[in-house]
JSON list of C-alpha atoms in Angstrom, two decimals:
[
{"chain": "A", "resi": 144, "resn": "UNK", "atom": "CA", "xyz": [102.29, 113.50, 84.65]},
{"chain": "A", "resi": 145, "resn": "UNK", "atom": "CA", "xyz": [103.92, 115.82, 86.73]},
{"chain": "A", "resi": 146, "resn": "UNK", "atom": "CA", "xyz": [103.17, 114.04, 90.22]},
{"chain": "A", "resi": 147, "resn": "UNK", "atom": "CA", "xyz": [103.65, 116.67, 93.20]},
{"chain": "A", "resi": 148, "resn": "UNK", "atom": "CA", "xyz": [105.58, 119.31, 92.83]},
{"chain": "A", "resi": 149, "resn": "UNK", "atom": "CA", "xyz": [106.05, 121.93, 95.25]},
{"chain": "A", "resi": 150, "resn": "UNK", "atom": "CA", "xyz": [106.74, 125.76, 94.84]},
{"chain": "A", "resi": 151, "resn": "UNK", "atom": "CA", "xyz": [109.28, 127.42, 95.77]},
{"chain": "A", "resi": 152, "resn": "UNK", "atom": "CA", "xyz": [112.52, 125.27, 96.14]},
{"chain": "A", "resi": 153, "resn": "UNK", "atom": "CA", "xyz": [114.24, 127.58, 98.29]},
{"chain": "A", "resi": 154, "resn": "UNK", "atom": "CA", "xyz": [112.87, 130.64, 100.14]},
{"chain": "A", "resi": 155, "resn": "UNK", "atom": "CA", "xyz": [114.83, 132.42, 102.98]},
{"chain": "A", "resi": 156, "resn": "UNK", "atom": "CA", "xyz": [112.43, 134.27, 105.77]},
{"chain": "A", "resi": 157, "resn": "UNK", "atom": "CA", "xyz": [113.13, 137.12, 108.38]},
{"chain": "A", "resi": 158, "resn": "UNK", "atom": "CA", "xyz": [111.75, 136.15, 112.01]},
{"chain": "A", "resi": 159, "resn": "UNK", "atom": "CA", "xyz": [108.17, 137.35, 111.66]},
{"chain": "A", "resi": 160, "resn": "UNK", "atom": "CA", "xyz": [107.68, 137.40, 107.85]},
{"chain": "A", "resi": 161, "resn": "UNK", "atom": "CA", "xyz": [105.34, 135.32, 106.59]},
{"chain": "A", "resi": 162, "resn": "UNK", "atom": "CA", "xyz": [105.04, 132.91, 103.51]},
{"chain": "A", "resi": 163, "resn": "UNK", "atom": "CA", "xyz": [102.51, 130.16, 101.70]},
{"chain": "A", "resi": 164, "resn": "UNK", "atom": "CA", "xyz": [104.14, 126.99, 100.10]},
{"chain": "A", "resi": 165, "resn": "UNK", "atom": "CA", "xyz": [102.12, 125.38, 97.27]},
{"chain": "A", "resi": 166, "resn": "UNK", "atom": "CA", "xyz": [101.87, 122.03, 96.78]},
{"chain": "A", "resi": 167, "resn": "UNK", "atom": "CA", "xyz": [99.92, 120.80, 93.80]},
{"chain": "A", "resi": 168, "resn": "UNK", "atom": "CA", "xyz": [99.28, 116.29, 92.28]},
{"chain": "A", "resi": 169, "resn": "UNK", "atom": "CA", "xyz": [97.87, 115.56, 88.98]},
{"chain": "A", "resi": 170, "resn": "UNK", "atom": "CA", "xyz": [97.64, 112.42, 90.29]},
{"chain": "A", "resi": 171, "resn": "UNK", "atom": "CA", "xyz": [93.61, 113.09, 91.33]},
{"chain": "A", "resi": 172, "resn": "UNK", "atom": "CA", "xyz": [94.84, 111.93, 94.95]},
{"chain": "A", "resi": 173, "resn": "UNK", "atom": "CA", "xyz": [92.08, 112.33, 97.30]},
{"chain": "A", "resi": 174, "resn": "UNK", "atom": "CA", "xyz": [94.90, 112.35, 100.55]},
{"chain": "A", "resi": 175, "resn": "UNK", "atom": "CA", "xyz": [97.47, 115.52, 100.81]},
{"chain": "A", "resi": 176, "resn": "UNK", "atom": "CA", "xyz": [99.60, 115.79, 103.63]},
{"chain": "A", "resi": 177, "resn": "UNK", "atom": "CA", "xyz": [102.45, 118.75, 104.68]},
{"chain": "A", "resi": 178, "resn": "UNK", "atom": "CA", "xyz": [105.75, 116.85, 106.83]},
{"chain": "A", "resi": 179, "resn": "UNK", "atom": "CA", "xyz": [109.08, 118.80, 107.59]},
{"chain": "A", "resi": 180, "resn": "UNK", "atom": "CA", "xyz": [112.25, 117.20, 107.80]},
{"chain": "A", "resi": 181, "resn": "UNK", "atom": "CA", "xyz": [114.93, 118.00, 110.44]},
{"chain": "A", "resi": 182, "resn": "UNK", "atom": "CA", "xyz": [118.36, 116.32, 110.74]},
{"chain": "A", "resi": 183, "resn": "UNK", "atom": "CA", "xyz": [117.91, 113.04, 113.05]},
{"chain": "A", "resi": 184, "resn": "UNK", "atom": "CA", "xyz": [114.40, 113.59, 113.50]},
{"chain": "A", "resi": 185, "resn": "UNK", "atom": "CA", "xyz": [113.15, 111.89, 110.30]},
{"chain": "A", "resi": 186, "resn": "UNK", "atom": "CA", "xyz": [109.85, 113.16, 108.93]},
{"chain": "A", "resi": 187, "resn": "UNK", "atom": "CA", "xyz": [107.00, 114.74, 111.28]},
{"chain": "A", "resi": 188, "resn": "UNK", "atom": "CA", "xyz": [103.60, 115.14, 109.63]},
{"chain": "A", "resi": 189, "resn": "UNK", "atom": "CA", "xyz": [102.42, 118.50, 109.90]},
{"chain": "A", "resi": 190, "resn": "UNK", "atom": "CA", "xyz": [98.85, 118.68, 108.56]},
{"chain": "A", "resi": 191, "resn": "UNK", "atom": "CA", "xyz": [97.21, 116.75, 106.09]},
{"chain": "A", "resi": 192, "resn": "UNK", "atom": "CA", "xyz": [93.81, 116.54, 104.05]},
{"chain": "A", "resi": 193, "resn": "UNK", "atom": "CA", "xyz": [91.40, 113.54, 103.33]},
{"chain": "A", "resi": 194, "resn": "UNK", "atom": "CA", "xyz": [89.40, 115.69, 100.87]},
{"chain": "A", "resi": 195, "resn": "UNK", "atom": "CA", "xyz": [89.13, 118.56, 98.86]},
{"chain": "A", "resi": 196, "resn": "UNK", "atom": "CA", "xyz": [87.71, 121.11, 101.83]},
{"chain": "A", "resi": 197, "resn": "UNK", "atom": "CA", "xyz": [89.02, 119.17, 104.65]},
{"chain": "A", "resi": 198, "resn": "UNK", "atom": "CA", "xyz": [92.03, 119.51, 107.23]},
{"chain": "A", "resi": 199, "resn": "UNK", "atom": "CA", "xyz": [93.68, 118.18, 109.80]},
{"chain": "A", "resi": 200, "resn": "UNK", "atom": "CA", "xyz": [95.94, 118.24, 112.63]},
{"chain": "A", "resi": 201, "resn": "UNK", "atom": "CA", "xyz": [99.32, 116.23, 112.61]},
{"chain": "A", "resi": 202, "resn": "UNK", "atom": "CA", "xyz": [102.38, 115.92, 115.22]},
{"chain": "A", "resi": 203, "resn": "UNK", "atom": "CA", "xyz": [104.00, 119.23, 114.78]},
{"chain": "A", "resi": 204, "resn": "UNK", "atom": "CA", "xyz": [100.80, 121.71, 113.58]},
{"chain": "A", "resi": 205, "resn": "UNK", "atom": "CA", "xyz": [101.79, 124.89, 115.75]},
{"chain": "A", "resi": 206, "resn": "UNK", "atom": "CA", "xyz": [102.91, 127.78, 113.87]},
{"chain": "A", "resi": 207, "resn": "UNK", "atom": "CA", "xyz": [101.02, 126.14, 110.59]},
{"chain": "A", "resi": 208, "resn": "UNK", "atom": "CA", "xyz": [97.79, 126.83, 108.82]},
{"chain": "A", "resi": 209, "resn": "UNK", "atom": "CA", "xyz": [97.02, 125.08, 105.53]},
{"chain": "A", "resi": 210, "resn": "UNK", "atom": "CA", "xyz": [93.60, 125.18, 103.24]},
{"chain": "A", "resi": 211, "resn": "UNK", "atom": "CA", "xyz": [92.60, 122.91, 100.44]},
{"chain": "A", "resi": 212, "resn": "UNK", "atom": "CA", "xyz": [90.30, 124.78, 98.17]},
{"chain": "A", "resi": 213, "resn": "UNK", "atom": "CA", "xyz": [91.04, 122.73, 95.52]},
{"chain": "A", "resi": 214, "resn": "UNK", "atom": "CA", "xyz": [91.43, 118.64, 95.11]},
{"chain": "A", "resi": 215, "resn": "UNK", "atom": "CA", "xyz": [94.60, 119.45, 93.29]},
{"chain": "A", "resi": 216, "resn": "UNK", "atom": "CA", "xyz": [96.31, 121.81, 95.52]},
{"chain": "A", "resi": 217, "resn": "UNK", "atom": "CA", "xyz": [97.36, 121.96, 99.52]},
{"chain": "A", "resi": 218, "resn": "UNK", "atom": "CA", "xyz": [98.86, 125.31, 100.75]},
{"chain": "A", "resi": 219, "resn": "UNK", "atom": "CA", "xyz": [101.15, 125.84, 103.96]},
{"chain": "A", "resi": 220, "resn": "UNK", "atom": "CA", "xyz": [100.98, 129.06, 105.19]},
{"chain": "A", "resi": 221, "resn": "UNK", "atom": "CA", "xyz": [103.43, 130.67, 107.81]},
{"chain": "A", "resi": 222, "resn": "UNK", "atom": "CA", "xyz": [102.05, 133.49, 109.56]},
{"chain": "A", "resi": 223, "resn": "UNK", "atom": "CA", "xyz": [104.35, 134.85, 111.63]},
{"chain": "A", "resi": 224, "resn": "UNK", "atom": "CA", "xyz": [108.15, 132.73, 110.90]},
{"chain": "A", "resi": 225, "resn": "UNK", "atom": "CA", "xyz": [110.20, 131.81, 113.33]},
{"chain": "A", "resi": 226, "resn": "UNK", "atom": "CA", "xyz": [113.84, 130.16, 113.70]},
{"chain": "A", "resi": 227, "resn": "UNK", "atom": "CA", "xyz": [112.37, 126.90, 114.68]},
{"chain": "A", "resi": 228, "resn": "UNK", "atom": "CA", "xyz": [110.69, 126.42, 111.16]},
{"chain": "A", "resi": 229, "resn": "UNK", "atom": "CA", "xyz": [113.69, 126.30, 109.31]},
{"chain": "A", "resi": 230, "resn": "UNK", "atom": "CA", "xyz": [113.49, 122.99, 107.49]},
{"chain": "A", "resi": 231, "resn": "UNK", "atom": "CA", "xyz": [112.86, 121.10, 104.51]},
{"chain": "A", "resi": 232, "resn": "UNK", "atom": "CA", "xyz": [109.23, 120.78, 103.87]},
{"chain": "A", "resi": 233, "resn": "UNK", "atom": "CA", "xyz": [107.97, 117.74, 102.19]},
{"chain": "A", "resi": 234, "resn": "UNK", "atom": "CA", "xyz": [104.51, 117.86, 100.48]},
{"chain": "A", "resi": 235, "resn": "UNK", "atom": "CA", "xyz": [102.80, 114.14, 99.22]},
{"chain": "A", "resi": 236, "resn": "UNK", "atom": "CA", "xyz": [99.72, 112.88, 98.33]},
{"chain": "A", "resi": 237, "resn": "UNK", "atom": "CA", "xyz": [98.13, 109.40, 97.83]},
{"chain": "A", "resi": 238, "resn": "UNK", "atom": "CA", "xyz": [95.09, 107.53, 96.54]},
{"chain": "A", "resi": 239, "resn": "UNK", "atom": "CA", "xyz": [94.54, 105.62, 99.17]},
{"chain": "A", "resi": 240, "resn": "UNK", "atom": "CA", "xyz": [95.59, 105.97, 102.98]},
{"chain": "A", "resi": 241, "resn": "UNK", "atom": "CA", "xyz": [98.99, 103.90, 102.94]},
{"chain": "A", "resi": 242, "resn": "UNK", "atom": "CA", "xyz": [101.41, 104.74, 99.75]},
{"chain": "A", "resi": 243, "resn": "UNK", "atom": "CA", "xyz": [102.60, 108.13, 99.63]},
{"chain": "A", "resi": 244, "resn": "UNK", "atom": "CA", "xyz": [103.91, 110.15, 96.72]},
{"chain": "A", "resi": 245, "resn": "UNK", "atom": "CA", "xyz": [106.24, 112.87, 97.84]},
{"chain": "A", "resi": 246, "resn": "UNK", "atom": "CA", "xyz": [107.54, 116.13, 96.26]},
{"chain": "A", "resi": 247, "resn": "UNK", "atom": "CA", "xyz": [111.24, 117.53, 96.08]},
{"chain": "A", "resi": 248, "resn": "UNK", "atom": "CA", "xyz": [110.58, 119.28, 99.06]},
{"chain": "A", "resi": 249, "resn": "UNK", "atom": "CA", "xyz": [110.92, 122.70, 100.02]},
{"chain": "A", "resi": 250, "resn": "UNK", "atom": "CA", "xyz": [114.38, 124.58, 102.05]},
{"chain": "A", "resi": 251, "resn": "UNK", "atom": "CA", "xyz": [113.28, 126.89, 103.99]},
{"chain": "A", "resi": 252, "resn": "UNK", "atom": "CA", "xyz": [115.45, 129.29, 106.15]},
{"chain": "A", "resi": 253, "resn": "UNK", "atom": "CA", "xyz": [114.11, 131.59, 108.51]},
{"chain": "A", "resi": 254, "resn": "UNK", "atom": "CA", "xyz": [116.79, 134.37, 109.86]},
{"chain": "B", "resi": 261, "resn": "UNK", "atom": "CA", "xyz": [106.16, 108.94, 122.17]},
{"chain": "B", "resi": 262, "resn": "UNK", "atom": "CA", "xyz": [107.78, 107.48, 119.19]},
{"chain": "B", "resi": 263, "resn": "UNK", "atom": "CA", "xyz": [105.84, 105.08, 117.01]},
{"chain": "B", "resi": 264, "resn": "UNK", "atom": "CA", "xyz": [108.59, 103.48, 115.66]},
{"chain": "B", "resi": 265, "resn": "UNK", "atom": "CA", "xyz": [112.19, 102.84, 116.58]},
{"chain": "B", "resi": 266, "resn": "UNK", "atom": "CA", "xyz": [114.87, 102.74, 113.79]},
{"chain": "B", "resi": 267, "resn": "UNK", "atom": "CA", "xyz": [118.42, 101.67, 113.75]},
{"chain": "B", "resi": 268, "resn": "UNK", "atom": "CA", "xyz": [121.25, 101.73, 113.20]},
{"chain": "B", "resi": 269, "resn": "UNK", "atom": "CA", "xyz": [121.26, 106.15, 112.66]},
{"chain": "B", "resi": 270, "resn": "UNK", "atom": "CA", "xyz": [124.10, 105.52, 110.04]},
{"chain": "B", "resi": 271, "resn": "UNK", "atom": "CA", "xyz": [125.30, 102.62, 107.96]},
{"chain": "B", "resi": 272, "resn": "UNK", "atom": "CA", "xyz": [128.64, 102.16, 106.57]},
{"chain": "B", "resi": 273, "resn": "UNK", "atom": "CA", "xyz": [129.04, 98.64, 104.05]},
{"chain": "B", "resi": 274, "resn": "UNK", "atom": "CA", "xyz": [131.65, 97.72, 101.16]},
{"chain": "B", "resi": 275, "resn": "UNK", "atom": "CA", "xyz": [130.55, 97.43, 97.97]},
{"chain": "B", "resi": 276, "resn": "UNK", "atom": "CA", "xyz": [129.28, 93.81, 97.59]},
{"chain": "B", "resi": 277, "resn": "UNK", "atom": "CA", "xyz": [128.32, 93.59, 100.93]},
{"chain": "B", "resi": 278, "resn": "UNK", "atom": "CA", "xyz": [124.86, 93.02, 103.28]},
{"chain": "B", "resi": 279, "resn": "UNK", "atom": "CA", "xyz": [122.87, 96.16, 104.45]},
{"chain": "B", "resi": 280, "resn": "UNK", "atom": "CA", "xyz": [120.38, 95.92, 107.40]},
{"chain": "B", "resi": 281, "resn": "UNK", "atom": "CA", "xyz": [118.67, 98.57, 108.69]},
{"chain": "B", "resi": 282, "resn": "UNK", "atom": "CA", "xyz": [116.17, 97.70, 111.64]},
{"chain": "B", "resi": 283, "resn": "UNK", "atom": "CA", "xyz": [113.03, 98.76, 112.74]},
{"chain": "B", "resi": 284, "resn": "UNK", "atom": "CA", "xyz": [110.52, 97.87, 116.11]},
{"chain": "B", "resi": 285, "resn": "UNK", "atom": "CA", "xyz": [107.14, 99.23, 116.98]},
{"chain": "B", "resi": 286, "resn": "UNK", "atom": "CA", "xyz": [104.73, 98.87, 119.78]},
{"chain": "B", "resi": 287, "resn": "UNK", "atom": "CA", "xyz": [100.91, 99.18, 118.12]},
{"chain": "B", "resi": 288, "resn": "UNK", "atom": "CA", "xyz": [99.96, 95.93, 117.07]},
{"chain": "B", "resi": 289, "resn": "UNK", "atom": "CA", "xyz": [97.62, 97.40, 115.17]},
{"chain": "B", "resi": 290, "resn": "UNK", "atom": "CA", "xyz": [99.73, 98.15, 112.27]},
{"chain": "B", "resi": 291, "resn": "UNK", "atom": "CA", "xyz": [99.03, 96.87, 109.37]},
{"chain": "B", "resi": 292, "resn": "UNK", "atom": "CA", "xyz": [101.15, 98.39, 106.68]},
{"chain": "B", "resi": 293, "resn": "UNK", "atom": "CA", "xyz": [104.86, 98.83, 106.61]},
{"chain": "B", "resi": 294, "resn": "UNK", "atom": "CA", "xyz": [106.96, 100.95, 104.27]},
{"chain": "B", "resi": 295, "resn": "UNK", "atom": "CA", "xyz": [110.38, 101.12, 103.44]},
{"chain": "B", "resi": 296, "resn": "UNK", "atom": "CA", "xyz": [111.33, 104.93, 101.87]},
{"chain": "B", "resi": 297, "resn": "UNK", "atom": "CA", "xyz": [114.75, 105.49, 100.25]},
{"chain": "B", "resi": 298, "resn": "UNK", "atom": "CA", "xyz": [115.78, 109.43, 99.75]},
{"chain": "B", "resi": 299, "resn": "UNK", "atom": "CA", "xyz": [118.26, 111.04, 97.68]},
{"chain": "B", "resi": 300, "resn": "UNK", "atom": "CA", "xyz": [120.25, 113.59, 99.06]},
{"chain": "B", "resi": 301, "resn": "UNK", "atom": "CA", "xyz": [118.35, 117.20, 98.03]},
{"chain": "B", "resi": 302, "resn": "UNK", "atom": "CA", "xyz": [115.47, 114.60, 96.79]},
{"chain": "B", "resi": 303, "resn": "UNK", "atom": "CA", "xyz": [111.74, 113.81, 98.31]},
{"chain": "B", "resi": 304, "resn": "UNK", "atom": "CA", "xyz": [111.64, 110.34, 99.79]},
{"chain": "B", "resi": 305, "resn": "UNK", "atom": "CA", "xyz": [110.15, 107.54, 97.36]},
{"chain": "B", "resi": 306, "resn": "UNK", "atom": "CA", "xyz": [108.60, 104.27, 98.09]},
{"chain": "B", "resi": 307, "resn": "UNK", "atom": "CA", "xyz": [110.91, 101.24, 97.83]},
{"chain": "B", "resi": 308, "resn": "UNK", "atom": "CA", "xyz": [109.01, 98.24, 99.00]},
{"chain": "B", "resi": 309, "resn": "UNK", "atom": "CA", "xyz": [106.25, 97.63, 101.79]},
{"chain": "B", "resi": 310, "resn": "UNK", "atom": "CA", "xyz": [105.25, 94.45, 103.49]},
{"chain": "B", "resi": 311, "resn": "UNK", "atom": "CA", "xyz": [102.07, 93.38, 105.47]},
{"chain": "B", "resi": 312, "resn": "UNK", "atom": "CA", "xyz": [102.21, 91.41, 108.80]},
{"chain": "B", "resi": 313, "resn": "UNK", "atom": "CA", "xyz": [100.37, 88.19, 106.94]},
{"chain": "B", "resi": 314, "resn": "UNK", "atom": "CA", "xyz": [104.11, 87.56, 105.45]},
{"chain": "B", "resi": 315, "resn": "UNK", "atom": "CA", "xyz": [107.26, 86.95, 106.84]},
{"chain": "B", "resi": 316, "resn": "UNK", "atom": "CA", "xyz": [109.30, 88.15, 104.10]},
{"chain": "B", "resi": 317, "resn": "UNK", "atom": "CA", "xyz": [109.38, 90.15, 101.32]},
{"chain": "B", "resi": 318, "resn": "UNK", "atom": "CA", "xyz": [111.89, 90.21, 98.30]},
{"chain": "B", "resi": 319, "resn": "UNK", "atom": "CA", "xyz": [112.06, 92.63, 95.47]},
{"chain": "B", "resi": 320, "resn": "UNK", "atom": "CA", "xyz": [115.74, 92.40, 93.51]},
{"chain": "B", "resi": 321, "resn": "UNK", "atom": "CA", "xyz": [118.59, 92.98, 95.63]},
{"chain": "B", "resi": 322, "resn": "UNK", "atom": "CA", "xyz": [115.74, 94.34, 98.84]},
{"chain": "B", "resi": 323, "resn": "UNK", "atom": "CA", "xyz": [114.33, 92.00, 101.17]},
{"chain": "B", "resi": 324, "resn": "UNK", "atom": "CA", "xyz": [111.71, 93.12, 103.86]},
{"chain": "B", "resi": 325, "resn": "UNK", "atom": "CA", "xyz": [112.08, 90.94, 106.90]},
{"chain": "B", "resi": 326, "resn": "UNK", "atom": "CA", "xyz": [108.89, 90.94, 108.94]},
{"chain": "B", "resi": 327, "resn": "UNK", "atom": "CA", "xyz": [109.35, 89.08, 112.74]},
{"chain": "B", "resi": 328, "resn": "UNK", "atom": "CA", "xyz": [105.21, 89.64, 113.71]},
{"chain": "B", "resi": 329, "resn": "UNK", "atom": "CA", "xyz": [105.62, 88.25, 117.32]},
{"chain": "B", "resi": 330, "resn": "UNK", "atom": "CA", "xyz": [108.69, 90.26, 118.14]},
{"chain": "B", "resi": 331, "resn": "UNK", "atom": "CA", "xyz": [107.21, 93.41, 116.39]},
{"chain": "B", "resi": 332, "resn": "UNK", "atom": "CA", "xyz": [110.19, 93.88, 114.37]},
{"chain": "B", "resi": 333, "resn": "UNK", "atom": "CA", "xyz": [110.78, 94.50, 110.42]},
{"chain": "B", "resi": 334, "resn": "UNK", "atom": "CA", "xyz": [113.74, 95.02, 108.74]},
{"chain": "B", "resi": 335, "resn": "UNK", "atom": "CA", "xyz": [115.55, 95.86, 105.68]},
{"chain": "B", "resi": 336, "resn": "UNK", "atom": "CA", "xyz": [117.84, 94.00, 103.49]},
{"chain": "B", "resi": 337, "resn": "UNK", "atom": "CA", "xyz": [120.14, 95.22, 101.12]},
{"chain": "B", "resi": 338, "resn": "UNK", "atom": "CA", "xyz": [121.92, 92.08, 99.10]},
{"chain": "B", "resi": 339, "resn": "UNK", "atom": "CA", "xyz": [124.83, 92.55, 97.28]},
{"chain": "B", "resi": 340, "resn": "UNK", "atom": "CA", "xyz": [125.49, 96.87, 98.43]},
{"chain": "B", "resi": 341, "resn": "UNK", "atom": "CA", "xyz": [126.30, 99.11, 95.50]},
{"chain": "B", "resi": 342, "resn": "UNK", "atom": "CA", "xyz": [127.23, 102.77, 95.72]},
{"chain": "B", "resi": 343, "resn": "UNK", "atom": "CA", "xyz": [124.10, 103.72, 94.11]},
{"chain": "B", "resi": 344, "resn": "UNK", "atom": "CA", "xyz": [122.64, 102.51, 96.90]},
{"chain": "B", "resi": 345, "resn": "UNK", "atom": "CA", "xyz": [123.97, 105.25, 99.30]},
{"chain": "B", "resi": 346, "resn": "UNK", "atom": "CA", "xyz": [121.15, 106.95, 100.44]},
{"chain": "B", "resi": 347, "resn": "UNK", "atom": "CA", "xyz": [119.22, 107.56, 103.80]},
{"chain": "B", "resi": 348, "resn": "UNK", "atom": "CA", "xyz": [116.45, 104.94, 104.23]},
{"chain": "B", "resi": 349, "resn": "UNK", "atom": "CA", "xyz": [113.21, 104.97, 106.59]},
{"chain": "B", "resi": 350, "resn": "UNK", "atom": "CA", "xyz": [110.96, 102.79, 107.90]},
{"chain": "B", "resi": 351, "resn": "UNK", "atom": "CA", "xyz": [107.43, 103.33, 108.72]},
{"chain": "B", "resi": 352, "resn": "UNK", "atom": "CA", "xyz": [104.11, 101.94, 110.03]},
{"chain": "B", "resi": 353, "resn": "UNK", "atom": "CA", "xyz": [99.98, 102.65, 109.51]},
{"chain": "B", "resi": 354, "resn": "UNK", "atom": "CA", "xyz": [97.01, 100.79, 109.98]},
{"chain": "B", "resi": 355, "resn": "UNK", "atom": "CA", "xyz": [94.01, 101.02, 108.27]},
{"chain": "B", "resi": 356, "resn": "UNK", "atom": "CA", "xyz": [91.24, 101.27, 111.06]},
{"chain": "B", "resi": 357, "resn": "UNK", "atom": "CA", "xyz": [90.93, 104.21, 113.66]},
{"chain": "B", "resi": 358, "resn": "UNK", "atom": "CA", "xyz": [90.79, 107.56, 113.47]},
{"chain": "B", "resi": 359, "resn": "UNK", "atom": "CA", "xyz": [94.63, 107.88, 112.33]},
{"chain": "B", "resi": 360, "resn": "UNK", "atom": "CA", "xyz": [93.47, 106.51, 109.24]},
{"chain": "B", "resi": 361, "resn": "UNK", "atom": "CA", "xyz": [96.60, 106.05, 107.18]},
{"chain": "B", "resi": 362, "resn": "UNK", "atom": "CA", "xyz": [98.91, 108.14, 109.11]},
{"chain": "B", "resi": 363, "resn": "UNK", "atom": "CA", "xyz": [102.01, 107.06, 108.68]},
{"chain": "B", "resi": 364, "resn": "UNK", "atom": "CA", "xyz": [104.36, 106.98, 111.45]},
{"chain": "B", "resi": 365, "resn": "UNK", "atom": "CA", "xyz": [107.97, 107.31, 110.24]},
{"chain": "B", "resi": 366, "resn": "UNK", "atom": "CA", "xyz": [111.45, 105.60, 112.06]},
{"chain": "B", "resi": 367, "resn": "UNK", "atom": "CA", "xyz": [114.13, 108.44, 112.38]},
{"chain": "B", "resi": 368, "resn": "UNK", "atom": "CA", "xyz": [116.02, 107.53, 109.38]},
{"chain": "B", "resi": 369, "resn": "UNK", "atom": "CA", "xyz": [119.14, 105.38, 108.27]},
{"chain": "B", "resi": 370, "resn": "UNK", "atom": "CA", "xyz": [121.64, 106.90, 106.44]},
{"chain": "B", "resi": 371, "resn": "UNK", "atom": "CA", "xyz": [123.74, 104.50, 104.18]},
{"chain": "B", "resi": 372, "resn": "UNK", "atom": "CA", "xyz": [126.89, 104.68, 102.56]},
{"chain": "B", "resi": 373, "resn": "UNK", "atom": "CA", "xyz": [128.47, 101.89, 100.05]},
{"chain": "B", "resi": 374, "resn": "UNK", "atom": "CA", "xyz": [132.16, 102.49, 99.29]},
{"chain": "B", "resi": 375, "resn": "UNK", "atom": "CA", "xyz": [133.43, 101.54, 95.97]}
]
């Protein structure tokens, strides 16, 4: 088993550009959630998904759009990057509602 | 507003010696709390979770302390090693509601052991 593993590692962005980060368990979690990571500010959920088909809003969603076609797989999607989004972006998934397993997380840099 | 408080922000300890990291958090309707250790340039993992119908919680050298009435948890590290050094959060979820599961994280502890 693979767990979660997220693609790419490392991606830099120009202001405006924009970008999907792939998350994908083998796990056959039914939960998938998208968090970034800032220094001091611990871990803010961004989106996550109950279900394959389903979305939803967390703390920090502006500027994010995600889709889960698949049980297996959650995107992120930047439309239009900005300075602010610069982070490390954590993908996890769980069976049930309470443990979470998390990715290596994704650095992203936007110029 | 934040869910839950953690402290201290950093941690310095001698090898051999006590960690404790604190946490404290208002919604008495958590149910479910979460200790997560991360590896610099690693994703956080799960290092041991306690529910409020304990008071403590003990798995090797980590010890969840859970204080229900003061809504206050903490963690534990016995006998510090350098391979301990790490940042460490704390969390909270309940099960009911419609934040089903969402998992509200502390801000983060990050601990060094020296040699």
């Amino acid at each position: 088993n693979a767990g979660v593993t997220q693609t790419p590692k490392f991606r830099v962005l120009k202001t405006g550009q924009s970008m999907t980060l792939l998350c994908a368990q083998d796990m056959n979690h039914e939960y998938m959630y998208w968090y970034r990571q800032d220094p001091g500010m611990g871990l803010r959920l961004i989106h996550y998904s109950v279900g394959e088909g389903t979305t939803a809003k967390g703390e920090v969603p502006d500027g994010y759009n995600v889709s889960r076609l698949k049980k297996q797989n959650f995107l992120l999607g930047l439309e239009s990057a900005a300075p602010s989004q610069t982070s490390v972006y954590f993908c996890a998934s769980s069976h049930r509602a309470h443990s979470r397993i998390f990715g290596p997380g994704t650095r992203l840099t936007v110029l | 507003q934040q869910q839950v408080k953690q402290s201290p922000q950093s941690l310095i300890v001698q090898k051999g010696g006590i960690s404790i990291i604190n946490c404290a958090y208002e919604n008495t309707a958590f149910d479910y709390f979460p200790w997560y250790q991360q590896f610099p340039g690693k994703g956080p993992a799960l290092l041991i979770a306690i529910r409020p119908d304990v008071s403590e919680k003990k798995e090797g050298r980590f010890t969840i302390s859970f204080n229900k009435s003061a809504k206050q948890f903490s963690l534990h590290i016995m006998d510090s090693q350098p391979g301990d050094s790490a940042t460490y959060f704390c969390a909270a979820s309940r099960d009911r509601g419609s934040t089903l599961g969402r998992l509200y994280f502390g801000r983060g502890t990050q601990l060094t052991v020296w040699p």
